[in-house]
Short mmCIF file of C-alpha atoms in Angstrom, two decimals:
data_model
loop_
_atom_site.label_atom_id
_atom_site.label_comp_id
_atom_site.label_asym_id
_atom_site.label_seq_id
_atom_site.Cartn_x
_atom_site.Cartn_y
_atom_site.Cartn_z
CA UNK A 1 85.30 95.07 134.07
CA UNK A 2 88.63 96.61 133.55
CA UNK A 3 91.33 94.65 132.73
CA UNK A 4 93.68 95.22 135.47
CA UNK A 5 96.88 94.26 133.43
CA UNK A 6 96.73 96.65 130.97
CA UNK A 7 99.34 99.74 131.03
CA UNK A 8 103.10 100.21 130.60
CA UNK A 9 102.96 97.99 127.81
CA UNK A 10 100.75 95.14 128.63
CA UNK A 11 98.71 93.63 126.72
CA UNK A 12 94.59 94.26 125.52
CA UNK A 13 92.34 91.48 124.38
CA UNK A 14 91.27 91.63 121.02
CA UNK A 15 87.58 93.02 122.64
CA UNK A 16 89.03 95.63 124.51
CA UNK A 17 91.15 97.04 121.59
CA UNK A 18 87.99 96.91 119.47
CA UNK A 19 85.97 98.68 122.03
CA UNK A 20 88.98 101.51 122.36
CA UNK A 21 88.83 102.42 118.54
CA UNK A 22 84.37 101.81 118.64
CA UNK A 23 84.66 104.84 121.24
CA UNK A 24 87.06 106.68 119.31
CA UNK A 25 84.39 106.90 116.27
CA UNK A 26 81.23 107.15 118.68
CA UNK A 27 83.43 110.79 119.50
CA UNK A 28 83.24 111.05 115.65
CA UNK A 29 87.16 110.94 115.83
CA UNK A 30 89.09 109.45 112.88
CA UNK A 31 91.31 106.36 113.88
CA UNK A 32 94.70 106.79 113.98
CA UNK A 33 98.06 104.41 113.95
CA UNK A 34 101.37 104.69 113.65
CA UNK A 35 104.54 102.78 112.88
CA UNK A 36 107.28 103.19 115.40
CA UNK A 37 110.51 102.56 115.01
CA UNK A 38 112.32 103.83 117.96
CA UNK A 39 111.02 104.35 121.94
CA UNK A 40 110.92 107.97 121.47
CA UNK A 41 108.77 108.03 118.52
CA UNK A 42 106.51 105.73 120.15
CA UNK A 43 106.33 107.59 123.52
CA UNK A 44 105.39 110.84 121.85
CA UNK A 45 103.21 109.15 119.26
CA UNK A 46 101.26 108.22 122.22
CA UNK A 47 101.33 111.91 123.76
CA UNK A 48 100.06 112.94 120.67
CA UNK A 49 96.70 110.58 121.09
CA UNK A 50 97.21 107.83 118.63
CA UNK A 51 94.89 104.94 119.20
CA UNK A 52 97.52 102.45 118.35
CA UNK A 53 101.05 101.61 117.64
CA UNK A 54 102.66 99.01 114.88
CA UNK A 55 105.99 98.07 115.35
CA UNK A 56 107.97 96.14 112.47
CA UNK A 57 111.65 96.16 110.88
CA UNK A 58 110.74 99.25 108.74
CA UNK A 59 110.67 101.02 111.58
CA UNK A 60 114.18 100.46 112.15
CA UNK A 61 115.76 101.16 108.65
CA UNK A 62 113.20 104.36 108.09
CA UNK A 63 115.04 105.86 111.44
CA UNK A 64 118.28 104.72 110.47
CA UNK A 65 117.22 107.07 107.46
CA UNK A 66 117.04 104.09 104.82
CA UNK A 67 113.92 104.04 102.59
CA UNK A 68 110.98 101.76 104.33
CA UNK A 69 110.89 99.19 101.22
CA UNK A 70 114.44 98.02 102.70
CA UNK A 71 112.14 96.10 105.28
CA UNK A 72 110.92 94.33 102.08
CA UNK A 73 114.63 92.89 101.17
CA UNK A 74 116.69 90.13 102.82
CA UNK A 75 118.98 92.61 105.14
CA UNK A 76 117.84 90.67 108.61
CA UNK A 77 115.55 88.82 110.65
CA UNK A 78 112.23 90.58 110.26
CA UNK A 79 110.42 88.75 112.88
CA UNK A 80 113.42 88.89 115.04
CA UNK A 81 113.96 93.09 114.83
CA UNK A 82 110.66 93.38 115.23
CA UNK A 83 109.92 91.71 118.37
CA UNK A 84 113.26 93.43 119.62
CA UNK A 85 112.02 96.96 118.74
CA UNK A 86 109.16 95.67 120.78
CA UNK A 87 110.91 94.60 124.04
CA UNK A 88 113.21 96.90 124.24
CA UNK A 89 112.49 99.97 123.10
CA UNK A 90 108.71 100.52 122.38
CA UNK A 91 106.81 98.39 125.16
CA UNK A 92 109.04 99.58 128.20
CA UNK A 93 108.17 102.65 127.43
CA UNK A 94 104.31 103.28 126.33
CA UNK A 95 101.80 104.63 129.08
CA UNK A 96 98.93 102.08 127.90
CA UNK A 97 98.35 102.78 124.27
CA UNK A 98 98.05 98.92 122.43
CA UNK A 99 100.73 98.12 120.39
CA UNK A 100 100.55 95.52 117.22
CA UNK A 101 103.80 93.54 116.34
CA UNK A 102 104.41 93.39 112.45
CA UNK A 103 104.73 89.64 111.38
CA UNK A 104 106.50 88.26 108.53
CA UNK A 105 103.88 85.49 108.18
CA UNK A 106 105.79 83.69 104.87
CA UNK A 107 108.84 83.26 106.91
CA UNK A 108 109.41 79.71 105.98
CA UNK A 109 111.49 79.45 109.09
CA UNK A 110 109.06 79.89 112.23
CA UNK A 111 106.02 78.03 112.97
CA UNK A 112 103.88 80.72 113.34
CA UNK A 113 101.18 79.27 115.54
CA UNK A 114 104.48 79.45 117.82
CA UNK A 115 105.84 82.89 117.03
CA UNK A 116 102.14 84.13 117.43
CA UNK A 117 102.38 82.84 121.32
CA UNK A 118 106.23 84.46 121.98
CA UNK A 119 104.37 87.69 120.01
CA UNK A 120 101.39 87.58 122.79
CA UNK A 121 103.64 86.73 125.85
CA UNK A 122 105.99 89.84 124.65
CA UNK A 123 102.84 92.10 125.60
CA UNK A 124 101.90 93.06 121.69
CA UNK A 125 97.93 93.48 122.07
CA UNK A 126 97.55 92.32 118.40
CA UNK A 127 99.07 91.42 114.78
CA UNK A 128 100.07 93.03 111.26
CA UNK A 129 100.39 92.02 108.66
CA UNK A 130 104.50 93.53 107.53
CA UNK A 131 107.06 92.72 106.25
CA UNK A 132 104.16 91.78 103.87
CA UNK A 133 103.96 89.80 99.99
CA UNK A 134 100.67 91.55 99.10
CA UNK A 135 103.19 94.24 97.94
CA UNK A 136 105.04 91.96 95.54
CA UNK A 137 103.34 91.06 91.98
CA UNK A 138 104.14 89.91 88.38
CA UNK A 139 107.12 87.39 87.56
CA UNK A 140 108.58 87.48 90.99
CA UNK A 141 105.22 87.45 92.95
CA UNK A 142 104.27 84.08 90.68
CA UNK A 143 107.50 82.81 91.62
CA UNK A 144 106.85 83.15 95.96
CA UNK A 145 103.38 81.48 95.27
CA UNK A 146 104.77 78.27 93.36
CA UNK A 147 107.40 78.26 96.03
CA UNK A 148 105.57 78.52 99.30
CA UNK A 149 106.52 81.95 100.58
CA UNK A 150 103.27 83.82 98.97
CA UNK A 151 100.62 86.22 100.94
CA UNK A 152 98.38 83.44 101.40
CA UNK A 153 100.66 82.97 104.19
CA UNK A 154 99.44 85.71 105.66
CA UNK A 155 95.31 85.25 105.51
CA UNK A 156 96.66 81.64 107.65
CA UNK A 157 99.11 83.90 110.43
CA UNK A 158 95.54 86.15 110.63
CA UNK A 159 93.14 82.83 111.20
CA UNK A 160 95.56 82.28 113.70
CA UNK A 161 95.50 85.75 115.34
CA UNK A 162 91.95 85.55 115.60
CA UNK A 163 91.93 82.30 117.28
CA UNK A 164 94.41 83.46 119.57
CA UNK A 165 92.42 86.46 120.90
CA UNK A 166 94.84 88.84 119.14
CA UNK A 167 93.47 92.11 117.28
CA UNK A 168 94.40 92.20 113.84
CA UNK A 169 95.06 95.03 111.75
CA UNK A 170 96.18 94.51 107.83
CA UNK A 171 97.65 95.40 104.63
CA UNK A 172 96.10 95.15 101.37
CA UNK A 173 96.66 95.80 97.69
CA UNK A 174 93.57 94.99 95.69
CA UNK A 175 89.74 93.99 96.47
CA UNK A 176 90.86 90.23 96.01
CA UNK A 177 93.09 90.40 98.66
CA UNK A 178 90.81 91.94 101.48
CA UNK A 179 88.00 89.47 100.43
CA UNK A 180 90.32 86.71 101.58
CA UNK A 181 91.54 88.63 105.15
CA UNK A 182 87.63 89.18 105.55
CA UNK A 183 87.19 85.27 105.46
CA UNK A 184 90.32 85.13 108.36
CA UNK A 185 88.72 87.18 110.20
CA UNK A 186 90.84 90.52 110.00
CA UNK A 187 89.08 93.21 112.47
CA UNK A 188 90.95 96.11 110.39
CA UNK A 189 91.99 96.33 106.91
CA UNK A 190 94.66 98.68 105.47
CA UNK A 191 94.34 100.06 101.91
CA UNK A 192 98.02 99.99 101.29
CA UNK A 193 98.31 102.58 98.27
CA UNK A 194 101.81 102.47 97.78
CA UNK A 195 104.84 103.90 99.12
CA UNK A 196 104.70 106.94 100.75
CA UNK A 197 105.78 110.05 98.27
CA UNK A 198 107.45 112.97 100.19
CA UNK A 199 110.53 113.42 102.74
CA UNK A 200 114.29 112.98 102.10
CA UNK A 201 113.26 109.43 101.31
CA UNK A 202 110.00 108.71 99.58
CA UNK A 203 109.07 107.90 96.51
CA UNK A 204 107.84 110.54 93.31
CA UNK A 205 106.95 108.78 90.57
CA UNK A 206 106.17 105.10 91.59
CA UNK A 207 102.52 105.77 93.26
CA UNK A 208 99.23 106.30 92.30
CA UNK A 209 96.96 109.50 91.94
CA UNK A 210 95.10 111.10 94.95
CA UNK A 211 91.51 109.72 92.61
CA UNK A 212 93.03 106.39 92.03
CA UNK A 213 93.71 105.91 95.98
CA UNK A 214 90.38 106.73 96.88
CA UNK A 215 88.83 104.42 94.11
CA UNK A 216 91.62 101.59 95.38
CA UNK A 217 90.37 102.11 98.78
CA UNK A 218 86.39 102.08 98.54
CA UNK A 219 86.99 99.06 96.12
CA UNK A 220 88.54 97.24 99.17
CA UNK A 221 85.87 98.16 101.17
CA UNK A 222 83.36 97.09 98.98
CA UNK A 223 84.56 94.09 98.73
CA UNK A 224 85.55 93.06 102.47
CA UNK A 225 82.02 94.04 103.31
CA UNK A 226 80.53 91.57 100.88
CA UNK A 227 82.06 89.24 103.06
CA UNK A 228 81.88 90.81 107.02
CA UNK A 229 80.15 94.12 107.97
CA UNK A 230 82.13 94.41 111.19
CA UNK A 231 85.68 95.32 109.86
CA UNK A 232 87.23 98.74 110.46
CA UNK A 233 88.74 100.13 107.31
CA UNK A 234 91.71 102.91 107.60
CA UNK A 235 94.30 104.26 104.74
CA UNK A 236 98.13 104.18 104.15
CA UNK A 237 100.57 104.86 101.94
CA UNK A 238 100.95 106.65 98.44
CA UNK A 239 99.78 109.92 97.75
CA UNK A 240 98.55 109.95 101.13
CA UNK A 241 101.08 111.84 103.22
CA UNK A 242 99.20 114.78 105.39
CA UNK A 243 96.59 115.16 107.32
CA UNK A 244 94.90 116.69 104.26
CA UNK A 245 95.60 113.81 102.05
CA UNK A 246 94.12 111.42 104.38
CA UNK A 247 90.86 113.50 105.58
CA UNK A 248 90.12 113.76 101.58
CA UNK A 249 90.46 110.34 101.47
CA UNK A 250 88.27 110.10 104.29
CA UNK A 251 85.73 112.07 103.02
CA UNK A 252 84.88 110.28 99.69
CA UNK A 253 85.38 106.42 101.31
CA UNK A 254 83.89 104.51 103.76
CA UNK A 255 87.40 104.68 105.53
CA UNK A 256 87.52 105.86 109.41
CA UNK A 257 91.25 106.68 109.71
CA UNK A 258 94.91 106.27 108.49
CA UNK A 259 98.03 104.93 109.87
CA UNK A 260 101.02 106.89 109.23
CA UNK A 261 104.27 105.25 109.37
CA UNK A 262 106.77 107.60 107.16
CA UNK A 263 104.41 110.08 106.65
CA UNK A 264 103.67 110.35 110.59
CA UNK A 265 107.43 109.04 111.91
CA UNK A 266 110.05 110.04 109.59
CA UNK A 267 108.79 113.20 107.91
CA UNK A 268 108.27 114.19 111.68
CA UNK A 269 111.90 113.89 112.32
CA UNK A 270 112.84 115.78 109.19
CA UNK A 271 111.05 118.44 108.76
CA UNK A 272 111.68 119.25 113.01
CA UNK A 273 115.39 118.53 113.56
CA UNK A 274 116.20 120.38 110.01
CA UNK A 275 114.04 123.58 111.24
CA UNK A 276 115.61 123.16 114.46
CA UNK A 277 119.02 122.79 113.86
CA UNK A 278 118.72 126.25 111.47
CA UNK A 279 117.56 128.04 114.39
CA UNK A 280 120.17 127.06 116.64
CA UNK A 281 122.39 128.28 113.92
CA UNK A 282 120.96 131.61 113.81
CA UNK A 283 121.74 132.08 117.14
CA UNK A 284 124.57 134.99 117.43
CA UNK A 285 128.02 134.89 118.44
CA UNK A 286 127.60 137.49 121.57
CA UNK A 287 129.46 140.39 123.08
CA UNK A 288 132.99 138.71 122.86
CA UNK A 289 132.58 138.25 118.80
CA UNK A 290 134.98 135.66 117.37
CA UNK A 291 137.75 133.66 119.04
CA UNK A 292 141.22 135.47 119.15
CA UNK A 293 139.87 138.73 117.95
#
């Protein structure tokens, strides 16, 4: 039966957002989400036919034309912009595509069984896993763990999720890490790659090869599976910045999709505003030629 509350921004179970993306593969369709940042990305990343929408602080600074690893750093309430970006902007005005809210699950500051209920009540249909520690390694990384604040955090907010009937869909870094969101119960894992390379604000050299992303990613997969054999995988991030990139990627994983954030969002922007604003300035003067002549 259909569930009669769904649309403009209300919410889907957890089962119905798993059935939407089943039906998207049974068409032999790749998956595809995408960060949004701003209503009108959203609202046209929908037109376009994305199956679902993530919303988190990133968002904000990558259309405010700041790099996306600023959602990373301690320049505002990441819970807090994301379920505003949410309320305001994104939800109000999406047909009936679902829409995950990005949580910053080692926020030492919310109980998160709580924020996980104001999340579901806002109308998100599910969960990510951003602004997220899986990212953050070496002396630093050693340092959140000791402290509290480390990405175990997060496999806890997804165990929560799952009991709360909220679809789940996650970043990773390494095999380790997607063993332990298998055991939460994560529906979809992320190989995070990286940041993206390309646009006004990517990265060059801090990311990985093309080979080394699709050995990262199949080594996730492998690994998740050992655990569950119901988990949709998809791609992100790194060298993986086109439709090409992720179809190759595609092609020589188990993966069924991507989600595009700056590679889908922001290079969007850039590449049409810049080609439209040159046209608009090709446009000639007219009959009367130049003022006062």
């Amino acid at each position: 039966m259909p569930n009669p509350w769904t649309g403009r921004g209300n919410p889907y179970t957890r089962e119905e957002v798993i059935e939407r993306l089943q039906k998207t593969i049974a068409r032999e369709e790749s998956i595809i989400a995408a960060g949004a940042g701003t209503g009108i990305s959203a609202k046209f990343i929908e037109k376009g036919g994305a199956d679902f929408l993530i919303i988190y602080n990133s968002g904000r600074f990558r259309m405010a034309g700041h790099g996306s690893t600023a959602g990373l750093m301690a320049y505002g309430d990441a819970n807090a912009v994301a379920m505003e970006i949410g309320e305001y902007e994104v939800l109000p005005v999406v047909d009936e595509i679902p829409v995950l809210c990005g949580v910053h699950a080692t926020d030492p500051r919310r109980r998160m069984w709580h924020w996980l209920q104001q999340v579901k009540a806002m109308g998100f249909s599910g969960v990510n896993n951003f602004p997220t520690h899986t990212l953050v390694d070496g002396h630093f990384g050693n340092v959140l763990k000791e402290t509290g604040m480390h990405f175990e955090k997060e496999y806890e907010m997804v165990a929560l999720a799952r009991k709360m009937d909220l679809f789940t869909s996650v970043y990773v870094t390494s095999a380790e890490q997607a063993v332990e969101m298998a055991k939460a119960g994560a529906d979809s894992i992320i190989a995070h790659a990286g940041t993206t390379i390309g646009g006004s604000i990517g990265v060059t050299g801090a990311v990985c090869s093309m080979d080394d992303a699709v050995k990262l990613t199949q080594e996730i997969i492998d690994a998740a599976r050992s655990v569950r054999d119901d988990i949709l995988f998809l791609t992100h991030g790194g060298p993986i910045s086109t439709p090409a990139d992720a179809a190759y990627v595609n092609e020589r994983t188990d993966a069924v999709g991507f989600v595009g954030a700056s590679s889908l969002e922001r290079m969007g922007v850039e590449d049409s505003i810049t080609e439209l604003t040159r046209e608009f300035k090709r446009i000639p003067l007219g009959a009367t030629g130049p003022i006062g002549v």
